mmCIF file of C-alpha atoms in Angstrom:
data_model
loop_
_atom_site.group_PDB
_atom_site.id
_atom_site.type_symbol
_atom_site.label_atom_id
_atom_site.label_comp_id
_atom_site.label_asym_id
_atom_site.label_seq_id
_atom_site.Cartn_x
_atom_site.Cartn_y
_atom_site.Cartn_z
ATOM 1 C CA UNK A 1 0.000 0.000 0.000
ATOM 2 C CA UNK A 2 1.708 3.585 -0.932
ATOM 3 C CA UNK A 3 -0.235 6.191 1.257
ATOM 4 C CA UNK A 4 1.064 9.888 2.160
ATOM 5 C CA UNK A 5 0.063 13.536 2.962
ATOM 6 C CA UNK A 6 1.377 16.773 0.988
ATOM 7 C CA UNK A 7 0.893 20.401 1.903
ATOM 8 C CA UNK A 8 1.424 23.355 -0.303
ATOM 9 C CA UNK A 9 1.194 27.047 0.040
ATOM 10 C CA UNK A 10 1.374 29.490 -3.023
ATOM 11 C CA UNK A 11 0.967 33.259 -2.988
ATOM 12 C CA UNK A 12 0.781 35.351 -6.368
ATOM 13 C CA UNK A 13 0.872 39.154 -7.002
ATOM 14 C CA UNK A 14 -0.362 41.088 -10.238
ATOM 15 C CA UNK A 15 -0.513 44.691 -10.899
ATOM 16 C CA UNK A 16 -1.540 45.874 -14.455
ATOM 17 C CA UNK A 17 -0.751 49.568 -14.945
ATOM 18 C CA UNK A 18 -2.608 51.294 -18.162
ATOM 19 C CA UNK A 19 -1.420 54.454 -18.832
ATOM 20 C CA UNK A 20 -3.215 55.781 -21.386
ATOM 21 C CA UNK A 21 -6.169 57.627 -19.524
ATOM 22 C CA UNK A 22 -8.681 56.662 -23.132
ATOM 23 C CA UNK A 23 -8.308 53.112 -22.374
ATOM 24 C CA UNK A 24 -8.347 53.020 -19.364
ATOM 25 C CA UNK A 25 -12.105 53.971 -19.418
ATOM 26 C CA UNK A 26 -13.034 50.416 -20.570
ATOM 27 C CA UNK A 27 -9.187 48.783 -19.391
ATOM 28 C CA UNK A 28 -8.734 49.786 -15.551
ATOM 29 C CA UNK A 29 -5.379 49.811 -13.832
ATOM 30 C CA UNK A 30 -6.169 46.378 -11.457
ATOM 31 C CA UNK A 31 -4.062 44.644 -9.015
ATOM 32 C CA UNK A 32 -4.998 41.449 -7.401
ATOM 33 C CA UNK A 33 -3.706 39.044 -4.669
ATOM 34 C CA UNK A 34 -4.042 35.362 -4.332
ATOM 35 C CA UNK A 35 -3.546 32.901 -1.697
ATOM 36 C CA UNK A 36 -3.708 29.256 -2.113
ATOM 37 C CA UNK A 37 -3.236 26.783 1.062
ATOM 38 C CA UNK A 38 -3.521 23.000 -0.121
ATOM 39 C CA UNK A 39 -3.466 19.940 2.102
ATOM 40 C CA UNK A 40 -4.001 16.231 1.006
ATOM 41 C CA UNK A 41 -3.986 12.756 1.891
ATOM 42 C CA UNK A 42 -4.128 9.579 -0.587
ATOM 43 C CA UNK A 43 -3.691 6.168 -0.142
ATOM 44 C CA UNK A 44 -3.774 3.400 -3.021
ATOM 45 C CA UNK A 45 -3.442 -0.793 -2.806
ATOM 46 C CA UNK A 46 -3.268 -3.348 -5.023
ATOM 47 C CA UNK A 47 -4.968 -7.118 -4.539
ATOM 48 C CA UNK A 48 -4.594 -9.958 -6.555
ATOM 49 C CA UNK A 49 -7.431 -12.137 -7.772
ATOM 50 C CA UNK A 50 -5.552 -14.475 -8.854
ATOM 51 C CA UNK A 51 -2.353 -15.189 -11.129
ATOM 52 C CA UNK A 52 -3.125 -12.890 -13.517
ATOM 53 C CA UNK A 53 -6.046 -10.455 -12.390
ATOM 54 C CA UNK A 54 -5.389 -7.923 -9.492
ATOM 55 C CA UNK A 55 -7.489 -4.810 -9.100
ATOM 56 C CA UNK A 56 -6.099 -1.661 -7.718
ATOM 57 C CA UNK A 57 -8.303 1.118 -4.866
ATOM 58 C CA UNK A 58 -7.433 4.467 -4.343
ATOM 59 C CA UNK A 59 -8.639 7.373 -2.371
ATOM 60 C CA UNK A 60 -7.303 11.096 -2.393
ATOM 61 C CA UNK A 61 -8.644 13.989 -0.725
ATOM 62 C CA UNK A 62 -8.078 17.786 -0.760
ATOM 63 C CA UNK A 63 -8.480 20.609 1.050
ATOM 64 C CA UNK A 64 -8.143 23.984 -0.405
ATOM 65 C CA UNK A 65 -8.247 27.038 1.009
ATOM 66 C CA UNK A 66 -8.011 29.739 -2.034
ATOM 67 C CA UNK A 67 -8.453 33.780 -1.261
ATOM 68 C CA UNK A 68 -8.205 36.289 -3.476
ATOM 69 C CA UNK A 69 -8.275 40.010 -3.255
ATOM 70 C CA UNK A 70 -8.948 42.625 -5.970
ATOM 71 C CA UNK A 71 -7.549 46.321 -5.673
ATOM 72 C CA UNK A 72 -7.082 45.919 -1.844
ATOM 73 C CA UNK A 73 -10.569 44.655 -1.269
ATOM 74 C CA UNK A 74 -11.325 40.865 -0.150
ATOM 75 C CA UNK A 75 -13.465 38.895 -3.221
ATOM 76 C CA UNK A 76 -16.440 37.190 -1.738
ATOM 77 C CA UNK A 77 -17.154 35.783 -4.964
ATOM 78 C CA UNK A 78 -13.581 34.215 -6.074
ATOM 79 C CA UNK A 79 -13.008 33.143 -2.868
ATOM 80 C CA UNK A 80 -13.649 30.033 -1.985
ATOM 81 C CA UNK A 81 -13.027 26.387 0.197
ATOM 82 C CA UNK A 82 -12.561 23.203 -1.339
ATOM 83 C CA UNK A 83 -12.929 19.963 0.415
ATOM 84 C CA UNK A 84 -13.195 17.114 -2.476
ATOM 85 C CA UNK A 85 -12.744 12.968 -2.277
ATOM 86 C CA UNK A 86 -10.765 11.843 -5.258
ATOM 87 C CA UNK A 87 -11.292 7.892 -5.859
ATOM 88 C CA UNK A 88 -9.584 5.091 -8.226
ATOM 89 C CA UNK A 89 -10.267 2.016 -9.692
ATOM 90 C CA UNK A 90 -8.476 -0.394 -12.410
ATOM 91 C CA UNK A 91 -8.742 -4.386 -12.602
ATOM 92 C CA UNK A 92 -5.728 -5.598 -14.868
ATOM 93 C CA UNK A 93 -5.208 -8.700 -16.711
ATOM 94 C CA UNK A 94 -1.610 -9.947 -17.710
ATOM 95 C CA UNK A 95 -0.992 -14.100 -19.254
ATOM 96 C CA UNK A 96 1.480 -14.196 -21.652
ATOM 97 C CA UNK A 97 1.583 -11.522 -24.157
ATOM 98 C CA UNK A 98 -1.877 -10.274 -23.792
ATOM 99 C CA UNK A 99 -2.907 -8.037 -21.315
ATOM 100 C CA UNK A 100 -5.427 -5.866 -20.245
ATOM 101 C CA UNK A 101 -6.331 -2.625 -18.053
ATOM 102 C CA UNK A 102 -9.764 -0.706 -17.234
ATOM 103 C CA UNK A 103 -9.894 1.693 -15.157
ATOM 104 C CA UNK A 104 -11.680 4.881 -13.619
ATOM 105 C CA UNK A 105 -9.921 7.890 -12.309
ATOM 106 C CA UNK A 106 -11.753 11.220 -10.929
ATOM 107 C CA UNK A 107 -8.946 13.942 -10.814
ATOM 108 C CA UNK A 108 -9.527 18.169 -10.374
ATOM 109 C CA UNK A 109 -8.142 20.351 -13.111
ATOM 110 C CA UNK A 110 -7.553 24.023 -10.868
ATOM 111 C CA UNK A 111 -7.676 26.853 -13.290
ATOM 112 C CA UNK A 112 -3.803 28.375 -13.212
ATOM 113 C CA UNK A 113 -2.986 31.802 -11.698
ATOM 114 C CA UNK A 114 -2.767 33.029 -15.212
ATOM 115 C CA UNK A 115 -6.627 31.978 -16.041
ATOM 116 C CA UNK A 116 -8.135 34.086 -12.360
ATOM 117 C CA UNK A 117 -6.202 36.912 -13.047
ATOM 118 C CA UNK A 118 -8.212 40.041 -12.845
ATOM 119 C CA UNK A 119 -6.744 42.664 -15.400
ATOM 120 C CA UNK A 120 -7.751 42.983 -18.944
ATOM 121 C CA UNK A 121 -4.944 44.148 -21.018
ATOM 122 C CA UNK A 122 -5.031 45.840 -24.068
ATOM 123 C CA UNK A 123 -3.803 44.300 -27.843
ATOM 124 C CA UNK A 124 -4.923 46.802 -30.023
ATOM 125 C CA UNK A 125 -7.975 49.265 -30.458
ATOM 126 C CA UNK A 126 -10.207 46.497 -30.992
ATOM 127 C CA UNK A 127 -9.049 43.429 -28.668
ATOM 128 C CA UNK A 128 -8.116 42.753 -24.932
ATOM 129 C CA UNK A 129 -7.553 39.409 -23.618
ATOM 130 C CA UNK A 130 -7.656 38.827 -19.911
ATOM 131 C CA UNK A 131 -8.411 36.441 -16.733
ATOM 132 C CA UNK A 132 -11.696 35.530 -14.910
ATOM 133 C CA UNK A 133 -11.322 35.382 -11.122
ATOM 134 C CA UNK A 134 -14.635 33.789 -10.872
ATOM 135 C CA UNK A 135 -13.298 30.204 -12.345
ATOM 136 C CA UNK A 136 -14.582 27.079 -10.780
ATOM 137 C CA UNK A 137 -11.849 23.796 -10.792
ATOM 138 C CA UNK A 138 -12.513 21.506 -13.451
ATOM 139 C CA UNK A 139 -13.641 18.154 -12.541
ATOM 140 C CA UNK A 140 -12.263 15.442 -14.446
ATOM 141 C CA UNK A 141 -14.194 11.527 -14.575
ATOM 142 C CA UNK A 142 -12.407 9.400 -16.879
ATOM 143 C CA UNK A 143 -12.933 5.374 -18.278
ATOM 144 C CA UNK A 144 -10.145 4.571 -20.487
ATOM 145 C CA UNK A 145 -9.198 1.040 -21.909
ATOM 146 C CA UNK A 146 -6.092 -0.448 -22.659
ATOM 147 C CA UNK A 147 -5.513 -3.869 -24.667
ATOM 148 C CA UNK A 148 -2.444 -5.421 -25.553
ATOM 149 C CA UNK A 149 -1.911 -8.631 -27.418
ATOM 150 C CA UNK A 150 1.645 -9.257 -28.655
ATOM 151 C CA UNK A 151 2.577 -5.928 -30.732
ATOM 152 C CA UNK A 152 -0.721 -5.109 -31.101
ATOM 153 C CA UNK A 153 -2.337 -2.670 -28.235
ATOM 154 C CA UNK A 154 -6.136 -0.773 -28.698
ATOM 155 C CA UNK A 155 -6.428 2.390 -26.436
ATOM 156 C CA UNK A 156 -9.475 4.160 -25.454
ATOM 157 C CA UNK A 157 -10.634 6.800 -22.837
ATOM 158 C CA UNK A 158 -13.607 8.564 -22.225
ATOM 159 C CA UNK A 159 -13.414 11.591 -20.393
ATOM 160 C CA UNK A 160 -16.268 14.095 -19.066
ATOM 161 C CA UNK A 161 -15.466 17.057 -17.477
ATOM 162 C CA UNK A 162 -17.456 19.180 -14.999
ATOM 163 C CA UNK A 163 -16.821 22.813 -15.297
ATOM 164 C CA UNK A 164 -14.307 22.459 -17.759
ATOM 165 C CA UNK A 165 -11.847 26.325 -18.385
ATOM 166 C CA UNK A 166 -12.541 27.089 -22.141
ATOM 167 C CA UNK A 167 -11.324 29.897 -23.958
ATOM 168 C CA UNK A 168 -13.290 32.451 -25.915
ATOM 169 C CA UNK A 169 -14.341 35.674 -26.750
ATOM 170 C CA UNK A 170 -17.160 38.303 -25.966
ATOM 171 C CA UNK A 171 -18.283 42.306 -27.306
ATOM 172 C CA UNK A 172 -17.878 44.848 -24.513
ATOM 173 C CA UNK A 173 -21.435 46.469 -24.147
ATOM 174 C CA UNK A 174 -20.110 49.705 -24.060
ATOM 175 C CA UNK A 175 -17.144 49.746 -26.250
ATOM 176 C CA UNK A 176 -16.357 48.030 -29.858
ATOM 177 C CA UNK A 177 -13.587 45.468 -28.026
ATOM 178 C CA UNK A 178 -13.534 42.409 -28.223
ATOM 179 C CA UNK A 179 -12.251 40.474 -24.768
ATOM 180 C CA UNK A 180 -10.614 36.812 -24.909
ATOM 181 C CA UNK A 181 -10.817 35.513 -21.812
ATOM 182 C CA UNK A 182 -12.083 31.766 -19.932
ATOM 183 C CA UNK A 183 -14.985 30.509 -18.903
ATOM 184 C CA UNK A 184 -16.470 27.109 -17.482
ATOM 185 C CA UNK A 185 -18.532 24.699 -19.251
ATOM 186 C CA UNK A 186 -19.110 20.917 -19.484
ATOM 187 C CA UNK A 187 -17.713 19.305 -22.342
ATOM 188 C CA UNK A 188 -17.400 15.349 -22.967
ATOM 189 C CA UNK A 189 -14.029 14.121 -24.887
ATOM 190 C CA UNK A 190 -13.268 10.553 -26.532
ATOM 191 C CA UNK A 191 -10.350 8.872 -28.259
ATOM 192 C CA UNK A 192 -9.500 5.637 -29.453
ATOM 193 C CA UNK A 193 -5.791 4.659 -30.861
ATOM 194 C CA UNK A 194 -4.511 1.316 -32.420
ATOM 195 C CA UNK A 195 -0.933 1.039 -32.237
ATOM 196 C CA UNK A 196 1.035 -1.862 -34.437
ATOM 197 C CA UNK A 197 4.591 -1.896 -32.671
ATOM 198 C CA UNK A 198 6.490 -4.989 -34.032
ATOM 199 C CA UNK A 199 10.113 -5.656 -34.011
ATOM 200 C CA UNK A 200 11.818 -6.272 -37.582
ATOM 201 C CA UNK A 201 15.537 -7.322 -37.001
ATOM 202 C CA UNK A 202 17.204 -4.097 -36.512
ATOM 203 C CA UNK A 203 14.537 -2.191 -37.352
ATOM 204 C CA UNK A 204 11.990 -1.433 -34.460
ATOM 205 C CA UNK A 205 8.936 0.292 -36.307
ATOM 206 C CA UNK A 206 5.710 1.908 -34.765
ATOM 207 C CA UNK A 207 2.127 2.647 -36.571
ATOM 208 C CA UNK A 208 -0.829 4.289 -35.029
ATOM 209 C CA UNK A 209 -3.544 5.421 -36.265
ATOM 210 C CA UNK A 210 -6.603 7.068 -34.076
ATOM 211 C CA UNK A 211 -9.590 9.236 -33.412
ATOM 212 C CA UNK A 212 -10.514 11.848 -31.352
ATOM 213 C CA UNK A 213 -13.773 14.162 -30.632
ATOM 214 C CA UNK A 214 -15.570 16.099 -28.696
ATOM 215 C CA UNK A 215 -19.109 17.009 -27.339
ATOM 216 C CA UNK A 216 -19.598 20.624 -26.623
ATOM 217 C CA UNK A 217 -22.722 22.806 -27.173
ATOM 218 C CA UNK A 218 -23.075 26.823 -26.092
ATOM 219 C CA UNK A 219 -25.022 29.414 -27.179
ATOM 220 C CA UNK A 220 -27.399 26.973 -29.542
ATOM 221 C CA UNK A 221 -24.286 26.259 -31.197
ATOM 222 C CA UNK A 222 -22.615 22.573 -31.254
ATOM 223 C CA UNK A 223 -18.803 22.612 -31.689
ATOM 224 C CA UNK A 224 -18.745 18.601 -31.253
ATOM 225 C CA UNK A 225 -16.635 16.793 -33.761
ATOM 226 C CA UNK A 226 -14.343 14.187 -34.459
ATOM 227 C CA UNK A 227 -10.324 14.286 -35.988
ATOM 228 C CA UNK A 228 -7.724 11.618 -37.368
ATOM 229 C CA UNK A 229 -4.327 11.453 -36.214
ATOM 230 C CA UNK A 230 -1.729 9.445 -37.531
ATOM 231 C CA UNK A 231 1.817 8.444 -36.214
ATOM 232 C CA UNK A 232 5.053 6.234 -38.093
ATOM 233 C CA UNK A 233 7.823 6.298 -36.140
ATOM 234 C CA UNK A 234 11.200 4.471 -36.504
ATOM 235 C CA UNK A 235 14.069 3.436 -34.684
ATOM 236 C CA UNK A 236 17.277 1.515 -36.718
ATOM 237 C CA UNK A 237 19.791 0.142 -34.306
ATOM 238 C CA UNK A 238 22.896 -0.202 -35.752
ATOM 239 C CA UNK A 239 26.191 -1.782 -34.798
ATOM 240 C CA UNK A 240 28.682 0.167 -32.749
ATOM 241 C CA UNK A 241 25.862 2.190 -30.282
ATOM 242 C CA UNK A 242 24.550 4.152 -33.389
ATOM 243 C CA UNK A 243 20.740 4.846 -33.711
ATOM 244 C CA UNK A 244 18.645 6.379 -36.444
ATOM 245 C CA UNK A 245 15.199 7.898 -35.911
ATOM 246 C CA UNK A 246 12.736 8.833 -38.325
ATOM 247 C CA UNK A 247 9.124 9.865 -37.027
ATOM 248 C CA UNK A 248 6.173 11.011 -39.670
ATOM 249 C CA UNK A 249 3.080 12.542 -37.924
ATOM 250 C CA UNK A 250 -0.496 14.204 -38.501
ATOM 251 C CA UNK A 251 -3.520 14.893 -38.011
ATOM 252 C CA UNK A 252 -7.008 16.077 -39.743
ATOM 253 C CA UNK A 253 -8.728 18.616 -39.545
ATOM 254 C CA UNK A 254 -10.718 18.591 -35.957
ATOM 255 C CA UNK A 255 -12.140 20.797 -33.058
ATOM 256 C CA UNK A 256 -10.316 21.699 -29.976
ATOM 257 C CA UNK A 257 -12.885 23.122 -27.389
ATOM 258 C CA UNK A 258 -14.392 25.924 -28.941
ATOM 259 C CA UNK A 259 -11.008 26.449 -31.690
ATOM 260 C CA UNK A 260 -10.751 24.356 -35.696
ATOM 261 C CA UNK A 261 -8.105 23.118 -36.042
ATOM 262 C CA UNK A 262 -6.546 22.569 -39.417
ATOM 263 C CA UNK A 263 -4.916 19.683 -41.063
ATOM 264 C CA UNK A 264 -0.954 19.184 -39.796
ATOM 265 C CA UNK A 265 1.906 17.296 -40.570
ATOM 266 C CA UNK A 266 5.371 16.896 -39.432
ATOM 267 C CA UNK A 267 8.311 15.006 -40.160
ATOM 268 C CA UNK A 268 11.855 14.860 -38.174
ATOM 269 C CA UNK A 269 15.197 12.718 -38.625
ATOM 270 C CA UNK A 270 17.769 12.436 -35.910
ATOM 271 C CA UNK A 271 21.200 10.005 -35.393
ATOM 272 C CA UNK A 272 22.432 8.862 -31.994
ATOM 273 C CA UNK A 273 25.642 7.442 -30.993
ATOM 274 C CA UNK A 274 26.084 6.448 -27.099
ATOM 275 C CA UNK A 275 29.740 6.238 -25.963
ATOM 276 C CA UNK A 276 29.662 5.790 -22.172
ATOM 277 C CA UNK A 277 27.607 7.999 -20.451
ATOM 278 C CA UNK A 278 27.826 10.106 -23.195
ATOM 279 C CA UNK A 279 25.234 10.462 -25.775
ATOM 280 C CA UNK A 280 25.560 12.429 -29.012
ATOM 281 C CA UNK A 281 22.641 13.314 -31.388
ATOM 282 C CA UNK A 282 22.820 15.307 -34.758
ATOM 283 C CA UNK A 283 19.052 15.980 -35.773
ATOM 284 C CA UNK A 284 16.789 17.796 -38.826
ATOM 285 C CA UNK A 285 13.227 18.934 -37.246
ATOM 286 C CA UNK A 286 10.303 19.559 -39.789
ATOM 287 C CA UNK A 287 12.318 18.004 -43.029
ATOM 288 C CA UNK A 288 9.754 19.103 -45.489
ATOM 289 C CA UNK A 289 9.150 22.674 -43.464
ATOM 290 C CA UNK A 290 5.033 21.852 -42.821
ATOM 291 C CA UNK A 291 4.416 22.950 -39.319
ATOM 292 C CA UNK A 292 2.565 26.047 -39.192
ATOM 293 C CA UNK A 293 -0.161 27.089 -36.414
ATOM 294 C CA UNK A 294 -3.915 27.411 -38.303
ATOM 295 C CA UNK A 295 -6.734 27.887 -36.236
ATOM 296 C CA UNK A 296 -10.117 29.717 -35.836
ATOM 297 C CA UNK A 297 -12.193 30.354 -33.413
ATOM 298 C CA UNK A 298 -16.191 31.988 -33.836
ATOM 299 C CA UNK A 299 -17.739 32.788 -30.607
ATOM 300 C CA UNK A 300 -20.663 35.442 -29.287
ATOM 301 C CA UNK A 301 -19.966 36.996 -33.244
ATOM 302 C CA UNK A 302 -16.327 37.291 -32.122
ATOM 303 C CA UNK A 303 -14.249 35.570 -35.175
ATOM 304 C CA UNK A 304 -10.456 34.459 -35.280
ATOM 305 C CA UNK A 305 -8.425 33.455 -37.533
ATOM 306 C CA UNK A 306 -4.435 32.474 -37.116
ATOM 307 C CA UNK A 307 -2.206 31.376 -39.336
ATOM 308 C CA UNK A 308 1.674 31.236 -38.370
ATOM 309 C CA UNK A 309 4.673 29.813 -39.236
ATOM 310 C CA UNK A 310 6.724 28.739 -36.561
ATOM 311 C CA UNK A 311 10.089 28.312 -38.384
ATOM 312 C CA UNK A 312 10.521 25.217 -37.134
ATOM 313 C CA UNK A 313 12.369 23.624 -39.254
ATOM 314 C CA UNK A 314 16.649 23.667 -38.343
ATOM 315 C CA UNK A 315 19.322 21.333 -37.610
ATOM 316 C CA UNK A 316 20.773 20.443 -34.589
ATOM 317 C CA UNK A 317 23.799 19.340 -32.384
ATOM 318 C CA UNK A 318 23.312 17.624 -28.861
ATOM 319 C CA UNK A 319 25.437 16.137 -26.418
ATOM 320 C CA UNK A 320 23.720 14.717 -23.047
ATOM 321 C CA UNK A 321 26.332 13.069 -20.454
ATOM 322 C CA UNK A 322 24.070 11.092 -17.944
ATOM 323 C CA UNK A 323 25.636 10.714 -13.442
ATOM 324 C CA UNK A 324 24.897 7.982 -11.599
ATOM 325 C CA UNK A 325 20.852 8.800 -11.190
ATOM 326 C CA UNK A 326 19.366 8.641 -7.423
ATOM 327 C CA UNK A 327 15.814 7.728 -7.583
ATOM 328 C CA UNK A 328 13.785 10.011 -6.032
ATOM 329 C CA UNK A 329 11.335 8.350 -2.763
ATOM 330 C CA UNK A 330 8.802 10.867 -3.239
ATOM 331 C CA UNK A 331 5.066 8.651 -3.407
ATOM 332 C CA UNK A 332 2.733 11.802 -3.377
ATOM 333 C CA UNK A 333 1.364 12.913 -6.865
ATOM 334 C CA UNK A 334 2.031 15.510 -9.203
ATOM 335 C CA UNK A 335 -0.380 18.337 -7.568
ATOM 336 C CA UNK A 336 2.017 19.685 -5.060
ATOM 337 C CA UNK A 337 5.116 19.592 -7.566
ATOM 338 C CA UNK A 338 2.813 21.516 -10.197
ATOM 339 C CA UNK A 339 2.601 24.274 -7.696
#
């Protein structure tokens, strides 16, 4: 049984000045405070069945003590204590070279500091983007699937969250701005992924091909939908410690909360030779120069439209020499190292 208790405190500061006394009719000057005081305990075991099903328990509760203050005044309303019970559940089967894992896992998304800050800044005469101190934590209930059978594995998750933090944009009433901030809203997502992973003399290859959607609906609008992704990836080991890599990847067009996404693809070729501890890697990223950011985003009449191109594509030159590693004892999860 692994069981444990972690504690974390976290204070953050924000002033946003606006100097320019026009905008600041619509764009304040703001400065906010926030204190965060976390405490948790989890336990999880494991049973066996029998020689090859066990099932797995776990528990995990929070308490969270969050205030927040806006221009030297306490905020009733994004203030606010948390006291939540976490659990955990998986039954796993392993004979062989098949095996299998289901499981359920309930797990709270906070929104970051970034997300409840209170300013709105300015971007030009028509846009602002800013924070929403009023955010509720995102609650997270996921069943995902995992089945393996020699080099063959099937993957598949369902995932519903509770007050999930979406971004999107609004019309100022009194002003022709439009303000990009977050807000909360239930949204369902789903993938599935089939993964061929065989082993070909020297040649270790890796195909997957998937789906993913979503189910959201706001404003008599539905933004559900679902995307392909694709993935080849190979590894070559030579004699001597070299390695070649080659990975192809991609994806259709699809939705991403309330955003379309276009179509992208990306390719990348790297060579590897360990000597010792040392290991050396010479690498090309984006071969065929295709990355580029396109996205849109239509919401309350507010329309955007991006298109970038990240220059991604470059050589490189690395050289990684590895100490004896300690491994760490820590048991708790990743909540209190995120903060």
């Amino acid at each position: 049984m692994d069981r444990g208790f972690e504690a974390t405190g976290t204070r953050s500061d924000q002033y946003y000045l606006m100097l320019n006394s026009e905008v600041a009719k619509y764009l304040p000057s703001t400065e906010s405070v926030s204190n965060q005081k976390a405490q948790s305990l989890f336990f999880n075991f494991t049973h066996p069945l029998c020689t090859e099903w066990a099932v797995t328990f776990g528990l995990r509760y929070e308490h969270v003590d969050f205030d927040y203050e806006v221009n030297k005044r306490h905020s009733d309303e994004a203030s606010r204590v948390y006291n939540n019970l976490f659990p955990t559940f998986s039954i796993a089967y392993n004979k062989n070279r098949t095996s299998l894992n289901l499981s359920y896992i309930t797990i709270v998304e906070r929104p970051s500091y970034y997300m409840l800050r209170s300013e709105v800044q300015y971007n030009s005469s028509f846009s602002a983007e800013g924070g929403n101190p009023e955010l509720q934590p995102a609650y997270s209930h996921n069943i995902s699937l995992t089945v393996q059978h020699h080099d063959l594995t099937l993957d598949a998750s369902y995932n519903y969250m509770k007050d999930a933090c979406l971004f999107y944009s609004y019309v100022l009433d009194e002003y022709p701005v439009s303000v990009a901030t977050f807000m909360n809203h239930d949204m369902q997502t789903y993938n599935v992924n089939l993964i061929y992973s065989p082993r070909i003399g020297i040649w270790k290859p890796s195909f997957m091909i998937g789906g993913e959607g979503q189910v959201l609906h706001e404003g008599g609008v539905s933004y559900s939908d679902i995307g392909l992704n694709y993935q080849w990836k190979n590894l070559l080991s030579l004699p001597k410690n070299w390695t070649i890599i080659f990975n192809l990847n991609g994806s259709s067009a699809s939705r991403n909360q309330f955003s379309n996404i276009k179509p992208q693809f990306e390719t990348s070729l790297s060579v590897r030779k360990d000597v010792g501890k040392w290991q050396l890697t010479a690498g090309a990223s984006d071969l065929f120069n295709t990355v580029r950011e396109r996205w849109s985003m239509d919401t309350n009449g507010v329309y955007f439209n991006k298109w970038n191109n990240p220059h991604s594509q470059g050589v490189y030159l690395r050289a990684v020499y590895t100490f004896n590693p300690a491994k760490s004892k820590y048991k708790g999860g990743p909540r209190g190292q995120s903060e």
